[in-house]
Coordinates of C-alpha atoms in Angstrom, one line a residue:
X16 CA 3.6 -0.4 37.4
X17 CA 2.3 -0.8 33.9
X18 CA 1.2 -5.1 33.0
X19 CA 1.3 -7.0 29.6
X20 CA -0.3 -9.8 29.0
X21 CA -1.5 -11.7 25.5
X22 CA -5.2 -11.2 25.3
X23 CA -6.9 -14.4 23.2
X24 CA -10.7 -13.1 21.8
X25 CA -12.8 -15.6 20.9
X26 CA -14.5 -15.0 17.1
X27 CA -18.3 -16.7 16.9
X28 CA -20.2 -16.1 13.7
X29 CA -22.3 -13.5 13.4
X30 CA -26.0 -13.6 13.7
X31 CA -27.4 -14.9 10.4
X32 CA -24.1 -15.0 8.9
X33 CA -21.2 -17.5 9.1
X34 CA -17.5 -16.2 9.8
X35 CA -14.9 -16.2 7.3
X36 CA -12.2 -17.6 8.6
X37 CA -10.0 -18.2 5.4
X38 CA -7.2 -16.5 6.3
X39 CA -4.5 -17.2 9.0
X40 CA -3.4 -20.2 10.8
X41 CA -4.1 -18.6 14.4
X42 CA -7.8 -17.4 13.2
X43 CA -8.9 -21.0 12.2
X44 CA -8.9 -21.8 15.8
X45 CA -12.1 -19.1 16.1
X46 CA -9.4 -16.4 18.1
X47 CA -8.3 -13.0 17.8
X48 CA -4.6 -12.2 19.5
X49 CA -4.4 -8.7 20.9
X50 CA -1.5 -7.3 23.4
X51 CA -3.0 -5.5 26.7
X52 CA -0.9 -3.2 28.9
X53 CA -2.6 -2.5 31.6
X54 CA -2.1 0.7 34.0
X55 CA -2.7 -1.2 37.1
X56 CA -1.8 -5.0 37.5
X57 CA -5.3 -6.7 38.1
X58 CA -7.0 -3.8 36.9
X59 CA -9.1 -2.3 34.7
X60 CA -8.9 1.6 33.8
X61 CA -12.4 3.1 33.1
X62 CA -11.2 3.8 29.9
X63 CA -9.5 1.3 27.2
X64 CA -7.9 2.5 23.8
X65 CA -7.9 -0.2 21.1
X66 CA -5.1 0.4 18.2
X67 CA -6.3 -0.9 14.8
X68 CA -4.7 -1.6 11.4
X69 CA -6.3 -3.7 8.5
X70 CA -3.2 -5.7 8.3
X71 CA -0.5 -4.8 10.2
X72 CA -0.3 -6.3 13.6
X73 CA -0.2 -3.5 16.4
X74 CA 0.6 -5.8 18.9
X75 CA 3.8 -4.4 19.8
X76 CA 2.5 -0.4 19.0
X77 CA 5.1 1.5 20.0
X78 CA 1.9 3.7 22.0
X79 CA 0.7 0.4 24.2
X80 CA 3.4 0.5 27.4
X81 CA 3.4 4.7 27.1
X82 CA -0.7 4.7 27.6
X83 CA -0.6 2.6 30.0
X84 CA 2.0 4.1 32.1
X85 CA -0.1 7.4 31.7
X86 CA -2.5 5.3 33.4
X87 CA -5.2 4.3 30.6
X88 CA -5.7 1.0 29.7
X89 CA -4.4 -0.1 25.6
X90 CA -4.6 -3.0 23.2
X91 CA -2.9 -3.2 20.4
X92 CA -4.8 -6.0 18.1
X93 CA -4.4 -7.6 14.7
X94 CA -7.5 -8.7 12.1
X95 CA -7.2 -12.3 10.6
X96 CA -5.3 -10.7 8.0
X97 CA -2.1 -10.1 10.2
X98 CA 1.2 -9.1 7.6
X99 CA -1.0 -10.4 4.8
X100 CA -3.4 -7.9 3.4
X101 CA -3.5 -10.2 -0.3
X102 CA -6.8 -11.4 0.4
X103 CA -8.2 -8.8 3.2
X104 CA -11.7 -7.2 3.1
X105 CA -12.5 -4.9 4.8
X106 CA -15.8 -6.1 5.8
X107 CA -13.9 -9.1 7.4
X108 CA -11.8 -6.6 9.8
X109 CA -14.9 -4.4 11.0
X110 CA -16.3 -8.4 12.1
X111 CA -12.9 -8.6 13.8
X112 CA -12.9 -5.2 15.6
X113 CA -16.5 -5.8 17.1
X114 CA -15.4 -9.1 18.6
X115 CA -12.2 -7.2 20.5
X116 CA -14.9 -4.0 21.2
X117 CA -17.4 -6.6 22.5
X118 CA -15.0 -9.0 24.9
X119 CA -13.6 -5.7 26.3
X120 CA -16.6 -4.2 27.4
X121 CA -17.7 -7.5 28.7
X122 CA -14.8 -6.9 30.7
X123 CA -16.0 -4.1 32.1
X124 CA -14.5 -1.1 30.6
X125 CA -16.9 1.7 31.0
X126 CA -15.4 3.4 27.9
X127 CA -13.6 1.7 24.5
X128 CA -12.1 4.5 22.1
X129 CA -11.0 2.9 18.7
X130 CA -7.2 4.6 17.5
X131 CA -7.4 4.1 13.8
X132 CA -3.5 4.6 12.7
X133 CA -1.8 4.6 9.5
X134 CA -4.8 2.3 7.7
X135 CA -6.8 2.4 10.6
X136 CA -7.5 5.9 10.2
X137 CA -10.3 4.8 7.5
X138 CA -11.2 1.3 8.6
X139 CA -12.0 2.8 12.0
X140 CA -14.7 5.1 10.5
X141 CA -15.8 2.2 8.0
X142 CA -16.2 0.5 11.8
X143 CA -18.5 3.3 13.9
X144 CA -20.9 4.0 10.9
X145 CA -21.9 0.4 10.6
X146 CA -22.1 0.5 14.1
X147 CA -24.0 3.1 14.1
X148 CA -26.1 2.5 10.9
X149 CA -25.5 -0.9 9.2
X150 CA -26.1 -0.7 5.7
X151 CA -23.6 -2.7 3.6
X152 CA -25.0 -6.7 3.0
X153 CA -22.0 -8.0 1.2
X154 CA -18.4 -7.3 0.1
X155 CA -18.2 -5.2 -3.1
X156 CA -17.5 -9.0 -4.8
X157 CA -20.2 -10.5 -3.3
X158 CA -20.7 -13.3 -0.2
X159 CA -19.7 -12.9 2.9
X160 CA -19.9 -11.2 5.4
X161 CA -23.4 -9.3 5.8
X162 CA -23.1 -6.8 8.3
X163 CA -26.5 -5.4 8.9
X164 CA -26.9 -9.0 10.8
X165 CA -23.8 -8.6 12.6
X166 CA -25.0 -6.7 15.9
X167 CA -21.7 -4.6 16.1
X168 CA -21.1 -2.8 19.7
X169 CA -20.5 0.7 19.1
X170 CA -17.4 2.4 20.2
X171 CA -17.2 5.5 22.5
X172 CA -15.3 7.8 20.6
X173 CA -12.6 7.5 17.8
X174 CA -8.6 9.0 17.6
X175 CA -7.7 9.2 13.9
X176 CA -3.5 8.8 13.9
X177 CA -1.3 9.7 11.3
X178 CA -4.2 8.5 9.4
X179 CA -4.9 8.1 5.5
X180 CA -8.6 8.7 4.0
X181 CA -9.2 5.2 2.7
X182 CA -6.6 2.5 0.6
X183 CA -8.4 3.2 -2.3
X184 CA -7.9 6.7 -1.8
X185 CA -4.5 6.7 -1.0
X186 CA -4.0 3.8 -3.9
X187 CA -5.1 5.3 -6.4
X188 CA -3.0 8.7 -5.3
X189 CA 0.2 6.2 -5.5
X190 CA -1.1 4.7 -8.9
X191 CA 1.7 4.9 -11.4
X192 CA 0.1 5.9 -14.4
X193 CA 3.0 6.0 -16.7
X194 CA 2.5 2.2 -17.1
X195 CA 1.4 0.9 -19.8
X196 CA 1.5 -2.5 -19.8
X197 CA 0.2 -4.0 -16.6
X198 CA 2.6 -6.8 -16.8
X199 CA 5.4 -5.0 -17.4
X200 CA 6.5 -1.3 -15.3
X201 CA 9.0 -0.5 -17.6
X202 CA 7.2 0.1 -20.5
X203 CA 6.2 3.4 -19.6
X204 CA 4.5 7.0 -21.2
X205 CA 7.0 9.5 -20.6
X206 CA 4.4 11.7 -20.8
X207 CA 3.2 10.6 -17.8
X208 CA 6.3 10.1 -16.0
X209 CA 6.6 11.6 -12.9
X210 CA 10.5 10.4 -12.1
X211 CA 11.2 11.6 -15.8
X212 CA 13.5 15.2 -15.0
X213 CA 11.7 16.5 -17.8
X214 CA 8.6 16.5 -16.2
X215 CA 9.7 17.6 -13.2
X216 CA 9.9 18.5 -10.2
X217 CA 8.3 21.2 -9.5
X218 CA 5.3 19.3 -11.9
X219 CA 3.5 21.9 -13.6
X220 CA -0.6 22.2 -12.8
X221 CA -0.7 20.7 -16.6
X222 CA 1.1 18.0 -16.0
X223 CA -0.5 17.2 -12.3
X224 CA -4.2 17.5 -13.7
X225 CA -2.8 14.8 -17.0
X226 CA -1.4 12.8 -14.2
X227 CA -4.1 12.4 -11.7
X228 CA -6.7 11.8 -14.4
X229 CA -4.6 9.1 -15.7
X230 CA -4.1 7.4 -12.2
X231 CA -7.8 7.5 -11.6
X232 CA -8.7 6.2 -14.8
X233 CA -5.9 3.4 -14.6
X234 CA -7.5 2.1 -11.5
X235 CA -10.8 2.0 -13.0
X236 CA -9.5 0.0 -15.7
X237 CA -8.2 -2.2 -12.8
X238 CA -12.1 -2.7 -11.1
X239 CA -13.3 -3.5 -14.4
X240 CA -10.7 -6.3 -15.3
X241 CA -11.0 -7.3 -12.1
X242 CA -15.1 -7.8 -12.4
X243 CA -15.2 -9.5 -15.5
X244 CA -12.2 -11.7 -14.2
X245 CA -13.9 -12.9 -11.0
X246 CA -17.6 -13.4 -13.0
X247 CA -15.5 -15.7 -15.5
X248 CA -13.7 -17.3 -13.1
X249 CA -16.8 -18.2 -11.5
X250 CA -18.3 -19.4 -14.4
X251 CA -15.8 -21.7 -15.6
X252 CA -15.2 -22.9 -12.2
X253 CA -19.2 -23.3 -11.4
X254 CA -18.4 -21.3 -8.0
X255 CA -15.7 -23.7 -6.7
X256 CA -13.1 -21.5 -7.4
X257 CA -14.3 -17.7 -5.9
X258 CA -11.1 -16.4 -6.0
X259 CA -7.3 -15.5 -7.8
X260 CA -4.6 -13.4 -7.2
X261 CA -2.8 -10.9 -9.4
X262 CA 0.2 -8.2 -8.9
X263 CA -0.1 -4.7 -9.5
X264 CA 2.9 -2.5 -10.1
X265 CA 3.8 0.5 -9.8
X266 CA 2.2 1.8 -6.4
X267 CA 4.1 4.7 -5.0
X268 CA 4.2 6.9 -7.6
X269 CA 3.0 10.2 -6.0
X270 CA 4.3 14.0 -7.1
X271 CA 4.1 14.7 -3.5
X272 CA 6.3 12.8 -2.2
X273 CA 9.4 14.8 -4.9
X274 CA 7.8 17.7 -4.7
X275 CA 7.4 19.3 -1.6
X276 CA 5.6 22.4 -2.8
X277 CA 2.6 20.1 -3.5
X278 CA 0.6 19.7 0.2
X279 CA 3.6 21.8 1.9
X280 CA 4.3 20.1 5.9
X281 CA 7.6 19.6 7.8
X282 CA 8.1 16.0 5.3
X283 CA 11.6 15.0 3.4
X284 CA 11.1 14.1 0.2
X285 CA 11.0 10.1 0.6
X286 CA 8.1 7.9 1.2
X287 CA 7.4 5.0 4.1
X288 CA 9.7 2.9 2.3
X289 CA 12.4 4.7 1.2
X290 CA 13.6 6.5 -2.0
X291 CA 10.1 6.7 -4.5
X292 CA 11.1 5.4 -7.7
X293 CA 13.0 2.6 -5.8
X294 CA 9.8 2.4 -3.6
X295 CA 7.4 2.4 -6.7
X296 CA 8.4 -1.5 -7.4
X297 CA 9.7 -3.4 -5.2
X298 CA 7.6 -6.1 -3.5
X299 CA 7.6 -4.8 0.4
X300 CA 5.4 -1.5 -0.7
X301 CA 2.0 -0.6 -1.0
X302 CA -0.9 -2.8 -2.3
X303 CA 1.5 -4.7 -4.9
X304 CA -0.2 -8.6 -3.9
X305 CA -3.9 -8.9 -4.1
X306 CA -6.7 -11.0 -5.4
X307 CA -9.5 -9.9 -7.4
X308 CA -12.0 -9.9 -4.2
X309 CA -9.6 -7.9 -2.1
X310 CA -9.0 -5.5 -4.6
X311 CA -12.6 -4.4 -5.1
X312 CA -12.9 -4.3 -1.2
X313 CA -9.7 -2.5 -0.5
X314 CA -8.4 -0.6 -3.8
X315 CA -10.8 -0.3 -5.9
X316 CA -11.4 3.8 -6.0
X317 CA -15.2 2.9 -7.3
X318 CA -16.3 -0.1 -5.4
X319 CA -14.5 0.2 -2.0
X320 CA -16.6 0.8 1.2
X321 CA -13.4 2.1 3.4
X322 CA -13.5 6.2 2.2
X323 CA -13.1 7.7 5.7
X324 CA -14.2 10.8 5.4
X325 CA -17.6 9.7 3.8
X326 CA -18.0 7.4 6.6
X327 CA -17.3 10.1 9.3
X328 CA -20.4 11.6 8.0
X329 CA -22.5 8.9 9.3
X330 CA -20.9 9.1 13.0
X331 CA -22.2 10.7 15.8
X332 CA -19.1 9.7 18.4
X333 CA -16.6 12.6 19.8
X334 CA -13.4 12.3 17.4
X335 CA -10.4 13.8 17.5
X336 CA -8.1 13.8 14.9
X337 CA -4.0 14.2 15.5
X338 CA -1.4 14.0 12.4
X339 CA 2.4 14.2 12.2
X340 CA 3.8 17.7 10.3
X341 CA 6.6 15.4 9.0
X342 CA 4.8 12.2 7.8
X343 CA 6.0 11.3 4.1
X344 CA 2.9 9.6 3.4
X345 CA -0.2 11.2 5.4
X346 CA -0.5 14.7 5.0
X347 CA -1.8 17.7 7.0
X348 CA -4.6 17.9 3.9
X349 CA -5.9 14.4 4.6
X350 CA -6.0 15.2 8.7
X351 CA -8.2 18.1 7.5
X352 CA -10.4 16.5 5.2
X353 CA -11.4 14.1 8.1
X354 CA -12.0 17.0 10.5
X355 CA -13.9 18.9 8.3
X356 CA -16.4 15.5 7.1
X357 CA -17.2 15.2 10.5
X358 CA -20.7 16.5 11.4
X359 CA -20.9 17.4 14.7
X360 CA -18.8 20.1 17.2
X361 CA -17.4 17.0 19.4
X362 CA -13.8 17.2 17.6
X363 CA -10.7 18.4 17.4
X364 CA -7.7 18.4 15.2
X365 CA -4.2 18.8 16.3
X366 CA -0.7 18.5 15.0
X367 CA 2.3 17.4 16.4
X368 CA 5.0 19.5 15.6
X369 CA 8.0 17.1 13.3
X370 CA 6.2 14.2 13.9
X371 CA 7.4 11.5 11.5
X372 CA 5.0 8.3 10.3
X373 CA 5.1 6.3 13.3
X374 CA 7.2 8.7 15.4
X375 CA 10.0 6.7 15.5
X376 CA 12.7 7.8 17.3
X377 CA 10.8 10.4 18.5
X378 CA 10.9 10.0 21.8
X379 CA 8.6 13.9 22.9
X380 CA 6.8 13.8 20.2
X381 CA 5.6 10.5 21.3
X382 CA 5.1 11.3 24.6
X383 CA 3.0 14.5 23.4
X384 CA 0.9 12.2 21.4
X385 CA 0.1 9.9 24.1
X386 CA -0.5 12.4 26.5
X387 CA -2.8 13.9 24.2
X388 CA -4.6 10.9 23.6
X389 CA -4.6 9.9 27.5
X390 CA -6.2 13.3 28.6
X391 CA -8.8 13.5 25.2
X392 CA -10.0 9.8 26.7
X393 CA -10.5 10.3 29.6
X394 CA -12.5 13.4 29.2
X395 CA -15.4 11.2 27.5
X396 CA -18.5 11.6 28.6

């Protein structure tokens, strides 16, 4: 009979390098909480899966109990920036993941295979490459953490689930570019308009080329605000203030998600929260609370180092790749583009059939998933 148990990681600085710690109550005590199910009371699986989000906290993954009970070892853990991705970097969470991948091996797991779902899917890949070949000194704002000092344990093999290619990816696909005035969403370009009937849908090519040109060039106009912001802000400050916050509207404003001809799959035509112009504003949706160090880490479409599918490219680890036909939000197209960016035969890409975001209520299609992860993990050599 399958355990739980809270699982408390210790967090130590990295070589050369001293730990952020900024963010979270529980973190300033140097720890990392993760949730363990165990196959066997007592003991270890060969094989442990660890479930990974930037922010959201996977300690109660709806996959933990079912892997366990299909007798492989799962933790579902949470970076420092648990339900608070305003001030996450990225470069902070790949610190957090090596400190789980390096007490669990230290454990004795023979194997530890990283599930990157949701946002995982690209911080996952961010994770292996500097594993495998550190390269990035710095944050795209600057400071810490460096992680070519930071001695990262590589994992054995990575499961991409219902995975996006990167927040700034996926951001800047959501950007609303109708907008105008940043502080205000309602004074918009009806030219630009996707939830404007006139425009459609079905959106024309015209209209889809206009519009995705606009959304790109609105986030630039983001990065660069955003740099000029934090070097002034630094300079009027002399470097005691390295940080502020800012809101960005309009976030889930993609044609695909009203058009269902655009990136056709099993989907509704809704988004992870709800109806998408409603979804567009309110607070609880994507990216809308951010500072101007988080944004050029997490959102920023020029400065960002979490693009998945570039980051695949530098990974040598079997991966296998498995996405939902009915997700609202990642689509068969971005499943592919990881397959196809990695650069070795040791993958494989698979679908389950109606399989919704998180699978929820779901109940075969979440068993097929886990089995399928269970059997691909234990295969490892």
């Amino acid at each position: 009979m399958a355990e739980r148990e809270l699982l408390a990681v210790p967090m130590t600085a990295a070589p050369g390098g001293a730990l952020d710690l900024q963010s979270g109550i529980a973190r300033m005590a140097g720890v990392l909480w993760c949730t363990r199910w165990r196959a066997t009371p007592g003991k270890l699986s060969k094989v442990v899966l660890i479930f990974v989000h930037p922010s959201s906290s996977f300690m109660g993954h709806y996959a933990l109990s079912t892997m366990a009970e299909l007798g492989v070892d799962a933790v579902g853990m949470s970076t420092r920036y648990m339900n608070n991705e305003s001030t996450l970097l990225l470069e902070n969470c790949v610190l957090d993941i090596g400190f789980v991948i390096r007490h669990l091996k230290s454990e004795g797991y023979e194997r530890v295979v990283l599930v990157g779902n949701s946002g995982g899917g690209s911080l996952v890949p961010l994770y292996q490459s500097e594993a495998e070949h550190p390269s990035i000194t710095a944050p795209p704002g600057g400071g810490a953490p460096d992680l070519t000092k930071a001695s990262l344990p590589t994992a054995d093999g990575l499961i991409l689930l219902m995975a996006h290619p990167g927040r700034s990816i996926v951001l800047t696909e959501k950007l609303d570019p109708a907008i105008r005035d940043e502080a205000d969403p309602f004074d918009r370009d009806p030219e630009l308009d996707m939830f404007d009937p006139a425009n459609g849908p079905p959106y024309s090519a015209e209209f889809l080329t206009r519009f995705r040109a606009a959304q790109i060039a609105r986030n630039e106009r983001i990065t660069d605000w955003a740099i000029a912001r934090l070097e002034e802000v630094m300079k009027r400050t002399n470097g005691k203030v390295h940080d502020l916050p800012f809101v960005v509207h309009g976030t889930v404003a993609d044609p695909r998600n009203l058009d269902l001809s655009l990136d056709p799959s099993d989907r509704k035509a809704t988004t992870h929260w709800g109806e998408p112009f409603t979804a567009n504003f309110i607070p609880a949706s994507l990216g809308h609370y951010t500072s101007l160090r988080s944004w050029l880490s997490q959102w920023s479409n020029r400065c960002s180092n979490g693009n998945g599918p570039a980051c695949l490219k530098r990974v040598s680890v079997p991966i296998h790749v498995i996405y939902g036909t009915a997700d609202p939000g990642c689509y068969p197209s971005y499943a592919q583009q990881f397959f196809d960016a990695i650069p070795h035969d040791r993958k494989k890409l698979t679908a389950v059939k109606g399989g919704n975001h998180y699978l929820t209520g779901q109940p075969e299609q979440k068993q097929f998933a886990c089995q399928l992860m269970a059997d691909w993990s234990r295969a490892l050599t």
